[in-house]
Each structure stands twice: as C-alpha cells, then as structure tokens.
PDB file of C-alpha atoms in Angstrom:
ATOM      1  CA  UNK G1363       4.377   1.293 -13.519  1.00  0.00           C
ATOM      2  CA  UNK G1364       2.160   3.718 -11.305  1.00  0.00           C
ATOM      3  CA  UNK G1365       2.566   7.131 -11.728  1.00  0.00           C
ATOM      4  CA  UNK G1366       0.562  10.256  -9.940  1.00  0.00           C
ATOM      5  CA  UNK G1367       1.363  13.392 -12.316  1.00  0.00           C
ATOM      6  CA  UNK G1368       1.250  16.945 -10.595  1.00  0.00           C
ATOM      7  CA  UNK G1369      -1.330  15.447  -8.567  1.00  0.00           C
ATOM      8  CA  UNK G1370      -4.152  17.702  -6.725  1.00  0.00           C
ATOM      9  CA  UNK G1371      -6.423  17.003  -4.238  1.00  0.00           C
ATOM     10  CA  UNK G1372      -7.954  17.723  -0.541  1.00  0.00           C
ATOM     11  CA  UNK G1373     -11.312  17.043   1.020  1.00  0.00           C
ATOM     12  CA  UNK G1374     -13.947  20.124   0.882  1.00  0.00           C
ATOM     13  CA  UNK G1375     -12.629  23.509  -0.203  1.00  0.00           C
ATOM     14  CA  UNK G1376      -9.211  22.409   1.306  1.00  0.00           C
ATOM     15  CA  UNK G1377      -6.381  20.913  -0.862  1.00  0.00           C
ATOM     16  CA  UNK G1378      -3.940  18.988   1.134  1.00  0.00           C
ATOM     17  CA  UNK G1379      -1.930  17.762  -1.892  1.00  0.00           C
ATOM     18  CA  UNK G1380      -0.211  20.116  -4.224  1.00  0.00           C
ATOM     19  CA  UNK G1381       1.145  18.899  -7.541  1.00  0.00           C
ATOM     20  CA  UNK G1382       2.629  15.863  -6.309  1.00  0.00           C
ATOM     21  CA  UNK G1383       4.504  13.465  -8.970  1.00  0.00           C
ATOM     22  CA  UNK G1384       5.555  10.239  -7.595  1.00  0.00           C
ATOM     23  CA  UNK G1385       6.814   7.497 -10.170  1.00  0.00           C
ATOM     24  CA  UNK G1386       6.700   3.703  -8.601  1.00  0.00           C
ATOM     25  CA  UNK G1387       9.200   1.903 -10.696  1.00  0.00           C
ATOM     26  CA  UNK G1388       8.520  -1.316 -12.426  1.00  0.00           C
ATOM     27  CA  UNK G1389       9.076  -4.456 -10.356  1.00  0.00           C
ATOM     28  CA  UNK G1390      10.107  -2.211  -7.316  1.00  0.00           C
ATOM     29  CA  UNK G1391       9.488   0.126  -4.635  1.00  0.00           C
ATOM     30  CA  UNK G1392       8.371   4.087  -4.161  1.00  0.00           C
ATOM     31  CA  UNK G1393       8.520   5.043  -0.791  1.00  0.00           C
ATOM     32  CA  UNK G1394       6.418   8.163   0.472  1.00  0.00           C
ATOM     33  CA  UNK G1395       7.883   9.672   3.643  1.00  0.00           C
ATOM     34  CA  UNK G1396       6.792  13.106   5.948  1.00  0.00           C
ATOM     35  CA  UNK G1397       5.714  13.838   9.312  1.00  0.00           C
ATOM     36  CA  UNK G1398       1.956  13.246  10.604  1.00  0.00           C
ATOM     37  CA  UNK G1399      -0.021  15.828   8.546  1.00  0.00           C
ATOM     38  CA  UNK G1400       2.028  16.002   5.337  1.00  0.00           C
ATOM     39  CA  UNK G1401      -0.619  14.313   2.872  1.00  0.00           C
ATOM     40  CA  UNK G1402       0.957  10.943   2.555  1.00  0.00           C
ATOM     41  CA  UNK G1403      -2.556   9.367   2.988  1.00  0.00           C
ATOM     42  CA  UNK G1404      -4.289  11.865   1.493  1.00  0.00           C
ATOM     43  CA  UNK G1405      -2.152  10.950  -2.175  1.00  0.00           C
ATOM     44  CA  UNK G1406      -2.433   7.137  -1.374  1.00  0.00           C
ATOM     45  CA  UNK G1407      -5.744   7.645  -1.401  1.00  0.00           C
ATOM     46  CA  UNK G1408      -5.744   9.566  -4.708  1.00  0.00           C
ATOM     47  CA  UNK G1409      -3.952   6.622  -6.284  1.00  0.00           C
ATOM     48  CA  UNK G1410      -6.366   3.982  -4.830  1.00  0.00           C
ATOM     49  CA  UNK G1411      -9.189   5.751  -6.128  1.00  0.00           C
ATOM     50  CA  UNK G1412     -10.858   7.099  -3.356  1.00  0.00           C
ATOM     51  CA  UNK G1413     -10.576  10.297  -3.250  1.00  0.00           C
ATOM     52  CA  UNK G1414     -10.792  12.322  -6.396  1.00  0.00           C
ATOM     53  CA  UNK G1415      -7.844  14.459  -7.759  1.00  0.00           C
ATOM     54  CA  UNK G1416      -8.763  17.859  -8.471  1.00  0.00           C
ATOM     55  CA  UNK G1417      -6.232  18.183 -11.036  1.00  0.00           C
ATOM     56  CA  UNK G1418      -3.394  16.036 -12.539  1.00  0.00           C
ATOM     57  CA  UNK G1419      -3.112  12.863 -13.855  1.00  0.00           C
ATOM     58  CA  UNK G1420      -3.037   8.994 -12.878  1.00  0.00           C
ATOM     59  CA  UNK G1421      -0.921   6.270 -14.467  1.00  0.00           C
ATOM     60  CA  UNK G1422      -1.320   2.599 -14.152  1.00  0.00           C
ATOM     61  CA  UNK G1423       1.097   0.670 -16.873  1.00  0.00           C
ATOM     62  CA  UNK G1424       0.593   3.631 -19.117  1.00  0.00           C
ATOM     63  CA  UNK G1425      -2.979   3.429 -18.862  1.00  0.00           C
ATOM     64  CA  UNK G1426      -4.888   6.605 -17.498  1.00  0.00           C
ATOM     65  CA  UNK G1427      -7.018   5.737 -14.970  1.00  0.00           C
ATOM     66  CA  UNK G1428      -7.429   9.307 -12.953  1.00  0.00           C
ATOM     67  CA  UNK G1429     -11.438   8.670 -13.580  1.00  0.00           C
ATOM     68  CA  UNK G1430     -11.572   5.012 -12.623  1.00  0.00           C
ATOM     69  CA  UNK G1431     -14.100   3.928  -9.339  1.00  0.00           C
ATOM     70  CA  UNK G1432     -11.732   1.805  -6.938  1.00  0.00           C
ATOM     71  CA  UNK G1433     -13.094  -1.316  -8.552  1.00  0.00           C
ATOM     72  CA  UNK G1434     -12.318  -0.639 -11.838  1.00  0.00           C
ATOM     73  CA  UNK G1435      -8.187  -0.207 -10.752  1.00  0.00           C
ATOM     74  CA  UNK G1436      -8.682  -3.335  -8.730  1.00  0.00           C
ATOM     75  CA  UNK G1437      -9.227  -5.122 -12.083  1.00  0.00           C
ATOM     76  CA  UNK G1438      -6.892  -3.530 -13.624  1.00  0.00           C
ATOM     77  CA  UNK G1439      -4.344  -4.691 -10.754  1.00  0.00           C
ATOM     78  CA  UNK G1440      -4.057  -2.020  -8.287  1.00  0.00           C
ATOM     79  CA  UNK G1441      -4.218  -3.422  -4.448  1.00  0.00           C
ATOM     80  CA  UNK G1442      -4.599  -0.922  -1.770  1.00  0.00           C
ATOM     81  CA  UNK G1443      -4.044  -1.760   1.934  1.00  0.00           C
ATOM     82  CA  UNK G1444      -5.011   1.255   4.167  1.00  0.00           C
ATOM     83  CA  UNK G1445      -3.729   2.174   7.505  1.00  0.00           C
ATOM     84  CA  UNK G1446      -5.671   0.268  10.532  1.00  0.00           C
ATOM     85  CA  UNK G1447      -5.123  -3.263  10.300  1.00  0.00           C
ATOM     86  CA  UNK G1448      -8.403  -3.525   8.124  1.00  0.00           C
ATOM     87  CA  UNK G1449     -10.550  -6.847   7.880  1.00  0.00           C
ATOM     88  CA  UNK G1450     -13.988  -7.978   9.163  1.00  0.00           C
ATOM     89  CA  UNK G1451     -13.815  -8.226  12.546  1.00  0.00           C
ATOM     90  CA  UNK G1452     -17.307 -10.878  12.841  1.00  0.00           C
ATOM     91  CA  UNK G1453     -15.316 -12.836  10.398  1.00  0.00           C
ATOM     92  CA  UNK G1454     -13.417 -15.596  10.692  1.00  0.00           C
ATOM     93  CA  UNK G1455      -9.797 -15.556   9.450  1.00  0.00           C
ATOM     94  CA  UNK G1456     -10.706 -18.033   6.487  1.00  0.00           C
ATOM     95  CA  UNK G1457     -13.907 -16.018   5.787  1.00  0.00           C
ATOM     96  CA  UNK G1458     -12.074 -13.069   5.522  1.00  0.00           C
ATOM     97  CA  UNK G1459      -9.685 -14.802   2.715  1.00  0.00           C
ATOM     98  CA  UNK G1460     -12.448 -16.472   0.963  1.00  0.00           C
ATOM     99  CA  UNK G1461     -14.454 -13.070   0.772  1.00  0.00           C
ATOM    100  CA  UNK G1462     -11.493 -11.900  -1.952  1.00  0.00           C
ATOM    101  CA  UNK G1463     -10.754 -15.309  -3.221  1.00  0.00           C
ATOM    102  CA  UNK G1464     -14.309 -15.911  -4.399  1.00  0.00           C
ATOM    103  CA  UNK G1465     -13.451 -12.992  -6.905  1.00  0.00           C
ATOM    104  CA  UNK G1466     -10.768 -15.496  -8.378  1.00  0.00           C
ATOM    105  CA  UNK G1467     -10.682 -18.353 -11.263  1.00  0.00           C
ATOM    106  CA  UNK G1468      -8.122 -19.596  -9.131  1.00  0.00           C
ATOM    107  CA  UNK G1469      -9.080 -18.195  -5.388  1.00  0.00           C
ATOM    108  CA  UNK G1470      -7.712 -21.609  -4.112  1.00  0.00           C
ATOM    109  CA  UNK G1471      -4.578 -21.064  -5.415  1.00  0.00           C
ATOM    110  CA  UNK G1472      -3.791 -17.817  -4.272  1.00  0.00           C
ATOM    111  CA  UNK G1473      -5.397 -17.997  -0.997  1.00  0.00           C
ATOM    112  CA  UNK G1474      -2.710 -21.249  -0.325  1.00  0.00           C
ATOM    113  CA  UNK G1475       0.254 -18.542  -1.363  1.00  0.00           C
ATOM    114  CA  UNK G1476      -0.978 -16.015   0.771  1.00  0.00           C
ATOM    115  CA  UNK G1477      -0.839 -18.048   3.634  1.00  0.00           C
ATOM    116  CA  UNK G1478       2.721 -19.400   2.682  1.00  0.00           C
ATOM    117  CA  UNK G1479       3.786 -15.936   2.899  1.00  0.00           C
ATOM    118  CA  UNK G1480       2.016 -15.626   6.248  1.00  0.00           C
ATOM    119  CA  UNK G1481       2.140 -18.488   7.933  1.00  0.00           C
ATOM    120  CA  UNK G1482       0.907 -17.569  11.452  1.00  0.00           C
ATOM    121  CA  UNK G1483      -2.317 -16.959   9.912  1.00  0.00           C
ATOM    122  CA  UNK G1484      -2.411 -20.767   8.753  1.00  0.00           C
ATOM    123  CA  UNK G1485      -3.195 -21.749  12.378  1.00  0.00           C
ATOM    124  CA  UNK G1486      -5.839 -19.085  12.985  1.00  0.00           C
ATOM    125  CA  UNK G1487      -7.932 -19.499   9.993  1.00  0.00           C
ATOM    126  CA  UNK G1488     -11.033 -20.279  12.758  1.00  0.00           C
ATOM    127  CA  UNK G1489     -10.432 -17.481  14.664  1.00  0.00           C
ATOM    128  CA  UNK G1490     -12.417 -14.289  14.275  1.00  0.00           C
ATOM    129  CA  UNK G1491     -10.644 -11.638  12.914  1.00  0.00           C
ATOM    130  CA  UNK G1492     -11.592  -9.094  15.609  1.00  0.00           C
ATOM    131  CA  UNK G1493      -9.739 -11.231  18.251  1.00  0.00           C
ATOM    132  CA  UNK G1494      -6.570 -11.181  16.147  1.00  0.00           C
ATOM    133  CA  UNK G1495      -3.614  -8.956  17.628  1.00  0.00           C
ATOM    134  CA  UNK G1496      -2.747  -6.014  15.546  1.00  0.00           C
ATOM    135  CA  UNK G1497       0.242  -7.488  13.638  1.00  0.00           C
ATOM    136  CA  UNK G1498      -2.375 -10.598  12.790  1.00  0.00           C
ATOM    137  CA  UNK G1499      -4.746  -8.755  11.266  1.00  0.00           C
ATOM    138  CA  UNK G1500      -2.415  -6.550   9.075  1.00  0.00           C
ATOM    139  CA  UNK G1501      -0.662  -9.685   7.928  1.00  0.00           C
ATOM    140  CA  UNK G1502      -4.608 -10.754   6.960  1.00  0.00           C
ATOM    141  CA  UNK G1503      -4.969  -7.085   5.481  1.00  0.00           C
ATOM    142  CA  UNK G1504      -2.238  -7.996   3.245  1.00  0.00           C
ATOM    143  CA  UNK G1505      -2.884 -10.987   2.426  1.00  0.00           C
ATOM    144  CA  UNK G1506      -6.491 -10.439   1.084  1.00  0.00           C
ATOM    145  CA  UNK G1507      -5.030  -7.593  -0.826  1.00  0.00           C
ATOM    146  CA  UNK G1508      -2.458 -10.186  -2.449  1.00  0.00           C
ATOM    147  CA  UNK G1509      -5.556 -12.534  -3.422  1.00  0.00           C
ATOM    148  CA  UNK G1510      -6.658 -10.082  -6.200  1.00  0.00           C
ATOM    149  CA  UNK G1511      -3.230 -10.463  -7.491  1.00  0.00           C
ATOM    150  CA  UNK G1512      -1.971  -6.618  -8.053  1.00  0.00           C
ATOM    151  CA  UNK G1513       0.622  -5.334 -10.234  1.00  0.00           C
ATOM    152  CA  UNK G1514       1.199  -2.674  -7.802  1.00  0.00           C
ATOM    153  CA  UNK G1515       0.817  -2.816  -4.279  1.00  0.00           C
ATOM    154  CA  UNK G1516      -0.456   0.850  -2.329  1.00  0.00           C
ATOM    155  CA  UNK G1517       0.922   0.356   1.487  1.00  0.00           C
ATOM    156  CA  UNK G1518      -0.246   2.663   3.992  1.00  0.00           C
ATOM    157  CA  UNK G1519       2.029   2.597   7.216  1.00  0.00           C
ATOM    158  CA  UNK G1520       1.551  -1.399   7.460  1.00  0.00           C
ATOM    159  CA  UNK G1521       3.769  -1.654  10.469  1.00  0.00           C
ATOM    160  CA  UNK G1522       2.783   1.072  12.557  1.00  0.00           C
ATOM    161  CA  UNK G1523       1.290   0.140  15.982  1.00  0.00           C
ATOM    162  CA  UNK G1524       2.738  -3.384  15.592  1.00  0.00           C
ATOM    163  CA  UNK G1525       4.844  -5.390  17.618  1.00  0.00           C
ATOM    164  CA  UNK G1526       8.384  -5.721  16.497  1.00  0.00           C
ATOM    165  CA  UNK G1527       8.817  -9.357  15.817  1.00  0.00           C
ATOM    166  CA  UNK G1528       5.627  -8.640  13.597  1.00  0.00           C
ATOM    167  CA  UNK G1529       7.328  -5.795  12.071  1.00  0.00           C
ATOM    168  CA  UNK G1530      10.378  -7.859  11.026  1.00  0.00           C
ATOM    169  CA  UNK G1531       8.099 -10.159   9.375  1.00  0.00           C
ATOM    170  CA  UNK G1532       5.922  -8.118   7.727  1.00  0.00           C
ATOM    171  CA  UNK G1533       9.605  -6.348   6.198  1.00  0.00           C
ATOM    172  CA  UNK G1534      10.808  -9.711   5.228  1.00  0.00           C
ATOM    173  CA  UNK G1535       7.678 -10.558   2.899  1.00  0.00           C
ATOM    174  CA  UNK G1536       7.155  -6.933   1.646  1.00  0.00           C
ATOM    175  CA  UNK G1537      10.984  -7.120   0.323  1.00  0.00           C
ATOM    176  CA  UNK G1538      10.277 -11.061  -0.715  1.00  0.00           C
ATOM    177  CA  UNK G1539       7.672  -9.775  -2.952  1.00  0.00           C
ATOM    178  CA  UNK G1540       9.308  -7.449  -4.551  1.00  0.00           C
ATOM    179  CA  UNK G1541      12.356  -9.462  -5.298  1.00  0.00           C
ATOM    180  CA  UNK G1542      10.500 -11.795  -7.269  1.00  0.00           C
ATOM    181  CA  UNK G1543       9.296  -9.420  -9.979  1.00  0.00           C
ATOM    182  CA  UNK G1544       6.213  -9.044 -11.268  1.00  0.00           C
ATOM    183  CA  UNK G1545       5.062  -6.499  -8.479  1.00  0.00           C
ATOM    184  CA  UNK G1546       5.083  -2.735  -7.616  1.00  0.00           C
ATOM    185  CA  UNK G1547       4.321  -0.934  -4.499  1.00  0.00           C
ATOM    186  CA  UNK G1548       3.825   2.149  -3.166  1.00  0.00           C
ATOM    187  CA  UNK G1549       4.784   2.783   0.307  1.00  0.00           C
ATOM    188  CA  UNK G1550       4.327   4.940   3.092  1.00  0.00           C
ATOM    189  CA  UNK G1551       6.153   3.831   6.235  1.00  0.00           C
ATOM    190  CA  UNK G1552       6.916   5.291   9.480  1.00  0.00           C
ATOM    191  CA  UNK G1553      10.623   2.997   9.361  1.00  0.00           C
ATOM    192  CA  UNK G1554      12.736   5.118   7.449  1.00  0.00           C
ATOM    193  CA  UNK G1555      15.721   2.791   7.536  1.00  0.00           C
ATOM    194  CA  UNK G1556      13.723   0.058   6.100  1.00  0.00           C
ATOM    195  CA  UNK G1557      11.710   2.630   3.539  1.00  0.00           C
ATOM    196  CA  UNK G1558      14.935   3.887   2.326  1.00  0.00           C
ATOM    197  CA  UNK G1559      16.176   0.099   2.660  1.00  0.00           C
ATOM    198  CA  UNK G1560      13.368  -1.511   0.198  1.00  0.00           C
ATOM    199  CA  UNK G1561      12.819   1.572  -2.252  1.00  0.00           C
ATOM    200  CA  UNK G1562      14.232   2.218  -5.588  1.00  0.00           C
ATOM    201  CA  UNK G1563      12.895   5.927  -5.232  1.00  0.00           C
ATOM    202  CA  UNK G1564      11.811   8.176  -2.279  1.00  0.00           C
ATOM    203  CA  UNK G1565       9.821  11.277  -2.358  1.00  0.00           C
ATOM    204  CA  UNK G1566       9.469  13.554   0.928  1.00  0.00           C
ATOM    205  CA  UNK G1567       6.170  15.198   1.413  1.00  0.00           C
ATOM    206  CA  UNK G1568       6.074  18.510   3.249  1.00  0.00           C
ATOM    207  CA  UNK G1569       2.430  20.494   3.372  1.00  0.00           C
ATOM    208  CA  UNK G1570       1.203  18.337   0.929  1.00  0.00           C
ATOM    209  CA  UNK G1571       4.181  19.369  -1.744  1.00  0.00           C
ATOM    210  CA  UNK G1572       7.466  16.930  -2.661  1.00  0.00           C
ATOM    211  CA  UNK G1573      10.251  18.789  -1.332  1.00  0.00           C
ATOM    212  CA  UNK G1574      12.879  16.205  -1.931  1.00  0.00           C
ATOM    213  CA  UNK G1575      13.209  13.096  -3.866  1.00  0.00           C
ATOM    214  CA  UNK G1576      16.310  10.517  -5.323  1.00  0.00           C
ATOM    215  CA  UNK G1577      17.379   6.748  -5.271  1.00  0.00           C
ATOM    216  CA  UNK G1578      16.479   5.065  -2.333  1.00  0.00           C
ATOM    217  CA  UNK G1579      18.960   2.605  -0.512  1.00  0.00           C
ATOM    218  CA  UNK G1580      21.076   3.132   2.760  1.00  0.00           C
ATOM    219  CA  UNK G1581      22.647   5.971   1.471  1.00  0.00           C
ATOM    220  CA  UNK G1582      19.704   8.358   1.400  1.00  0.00           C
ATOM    221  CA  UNK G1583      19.377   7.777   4.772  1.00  0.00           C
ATOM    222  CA  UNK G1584      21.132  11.833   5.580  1.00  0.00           C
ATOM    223  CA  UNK G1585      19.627  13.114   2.784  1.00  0.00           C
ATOM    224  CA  UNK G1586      15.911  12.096   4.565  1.00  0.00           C
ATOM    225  CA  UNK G1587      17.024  12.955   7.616  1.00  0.00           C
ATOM    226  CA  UNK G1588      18.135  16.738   6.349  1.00  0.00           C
ATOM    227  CA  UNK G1589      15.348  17.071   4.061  1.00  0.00           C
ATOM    228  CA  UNK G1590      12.587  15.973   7.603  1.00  0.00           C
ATOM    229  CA  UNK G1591      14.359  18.093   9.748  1.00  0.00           C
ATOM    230  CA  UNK G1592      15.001  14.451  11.961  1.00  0.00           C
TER     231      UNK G1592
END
C-alpha cells in the first residue's frame, strides 16, 4: 500500500537515512522501531512529504508520489500525525475538528465517527485545545487526521508522554481501525510489545539503515529485543 524504496535523506549536508525500504501492507500495520537517534522520524517524515528524499523512491497504492507537496498525498489519502500531541492550542476542541472537516463533502459525517472512536473528546468539544492533557490532545491529533479519511495512516510515537489509561485507549482504536479494513498505517512506537502486537511487518532502524526486519506478532518479540540490543 505505502512503500519507501532504498530511501535517502537527512537535513543539510547530513543524511540520517540510508537506503531504507519499508513496505506497509495493505489493510495492516508496518511498525518502525530503534533507539532515540536512529532516523525513525526522519523517514516518517520522508513518507509524509516533508522532507525531501535525496534518492529512492515513494509508493502510495502503486502510485509514485516521491515529488508530491504534503497536500497533494493528503488527497491522495496519506494522513500523517507527528510526534507532540499537535493541534491549535487557541482553538477550541470543535474548532480544531471543523478546521479538517470543512475540507469534506461529508465533514459532518466523519467528524461524528471520529468522536465515536474518541469519545472523551465528545464532552470537551468547548474546551480549548491548549488546556487539554496530553493524551486529549493526541486523541484530537488523531482524530483530525482521520477526518481527511486516509488510506494509510503515518504514526509518530502517538503514545509517548501519555498517561497509561490513555495509552490503552489510544492501542484499542489504533488496532480497531485496522481490523476493519480499508486502512494502512505506518508506525513508530516506543511500546514494543504492542508494535510487534499490531504489525504485520517490523523493520529495525539502526544509524539510519534497516538492520533487521520479519512478521510482526508476539513472536518477534526476541528477535527485536536481540536485534536493539534491549
């Protein structure tokens, strides 16, 4: 569904990534683990557009869209929800939603099934987004994100610095979504039991080069371990 083909890139003279390939299956999950400082962000942005690759190729259902702005991979149903628990903080809640769902025939629609997947944000629709607690505003992250209804999903760490009855939740819909077909995503994620858990495929990133890959599930769980020195 997504694929990054021996994928370059860096910021300045540097390159951080070297000739990563990461496939995200259709209708499931690639998860992108490594320690702080590997390039894990770095490629995510890559995919989302924001940073561009130096050399290699970019996939989207077949279509190459390595040249794309951000925008134009947005329409063509890429979502992207960076690290940081992003929103408008002077916002409201609802404002924040309706910002995206203006961009929709049916913005209605899909702002009511974002909030069914994130109910806690139902009753804080009048509260400014900056006053939200961390795991409030990532659930609103992702939730605008699910507005522009994506084929694939980019995930950047969306539980770190959260609380963990947050965290559970934010697991449960993430693995929801998935099981419903229809959507892809790309995940990095500090959990590696629930990374290895969700994915169909994990790829290890060490210095900016994939040093190990397979089938996710459970039973990668060593192989992770071994390959991260953890």
């Amino acid at each position: 569904m997504l694929e990054l083909i021996d994928v370059h890139v860096g910021y300045g003279r540097a390159t951080v990534v070297h000739g990563a390939t990461v496939e995200v299956p259709r209708d499931g999950v690639a998860a992108v683990l490594g320690h702080n400082g590997a390039g894990k962000t770095t490629l995510l942005r890559a995919a989302a557009g924001l940073l561009r690759v130096r050399s290699g190729r970019i996939l989207l259902d077949g279509e190459d869209v390595t040249r794309l702005r951000p925008s134009e991979r947005v329409r063509r149903g890429l979502g992207y929800v960076p690290q940081g628990q992003q929103c408008f903080p002077q916002l409201t809640t609802a404002e924040n939603l309706q910002l995206v769902a203006d961009t929709r025939r049916e913005g209605k629609r899909l702002v009511a099934e974002a909030l069914d997947l994130f109910p806690a944000l139902s009753g804080l629709l009048s509260r400014r987004a900056g006053l939200l607690s961390g795991g409030q505003r990532q659930q609103l992250a992702i939730a605008r994100a699910l507005i522009t209804e994506p084929r694939v999903l980019i995930l950047d760490e969306p539980t770190e610095g959260i609380q963990p009855s947050v965290v559970a939740e934010i697991e449960e819909t993430i693995l929801t979504l998935t099981s419903k077909g229809g959507l892809s995503v790309l995940l990095v994620e500090q959990h590696v039991g629930f990374a290895l858990a969700a994915a169909g495929r994990y790829y290890v990133l060490e210095a900016g080069r994939v040093t190990s890959s397979g089938d996710g599930g459970t039973g990668a769980r060593e192989k992770v371990r071994a390959a991260m020195a953890i």
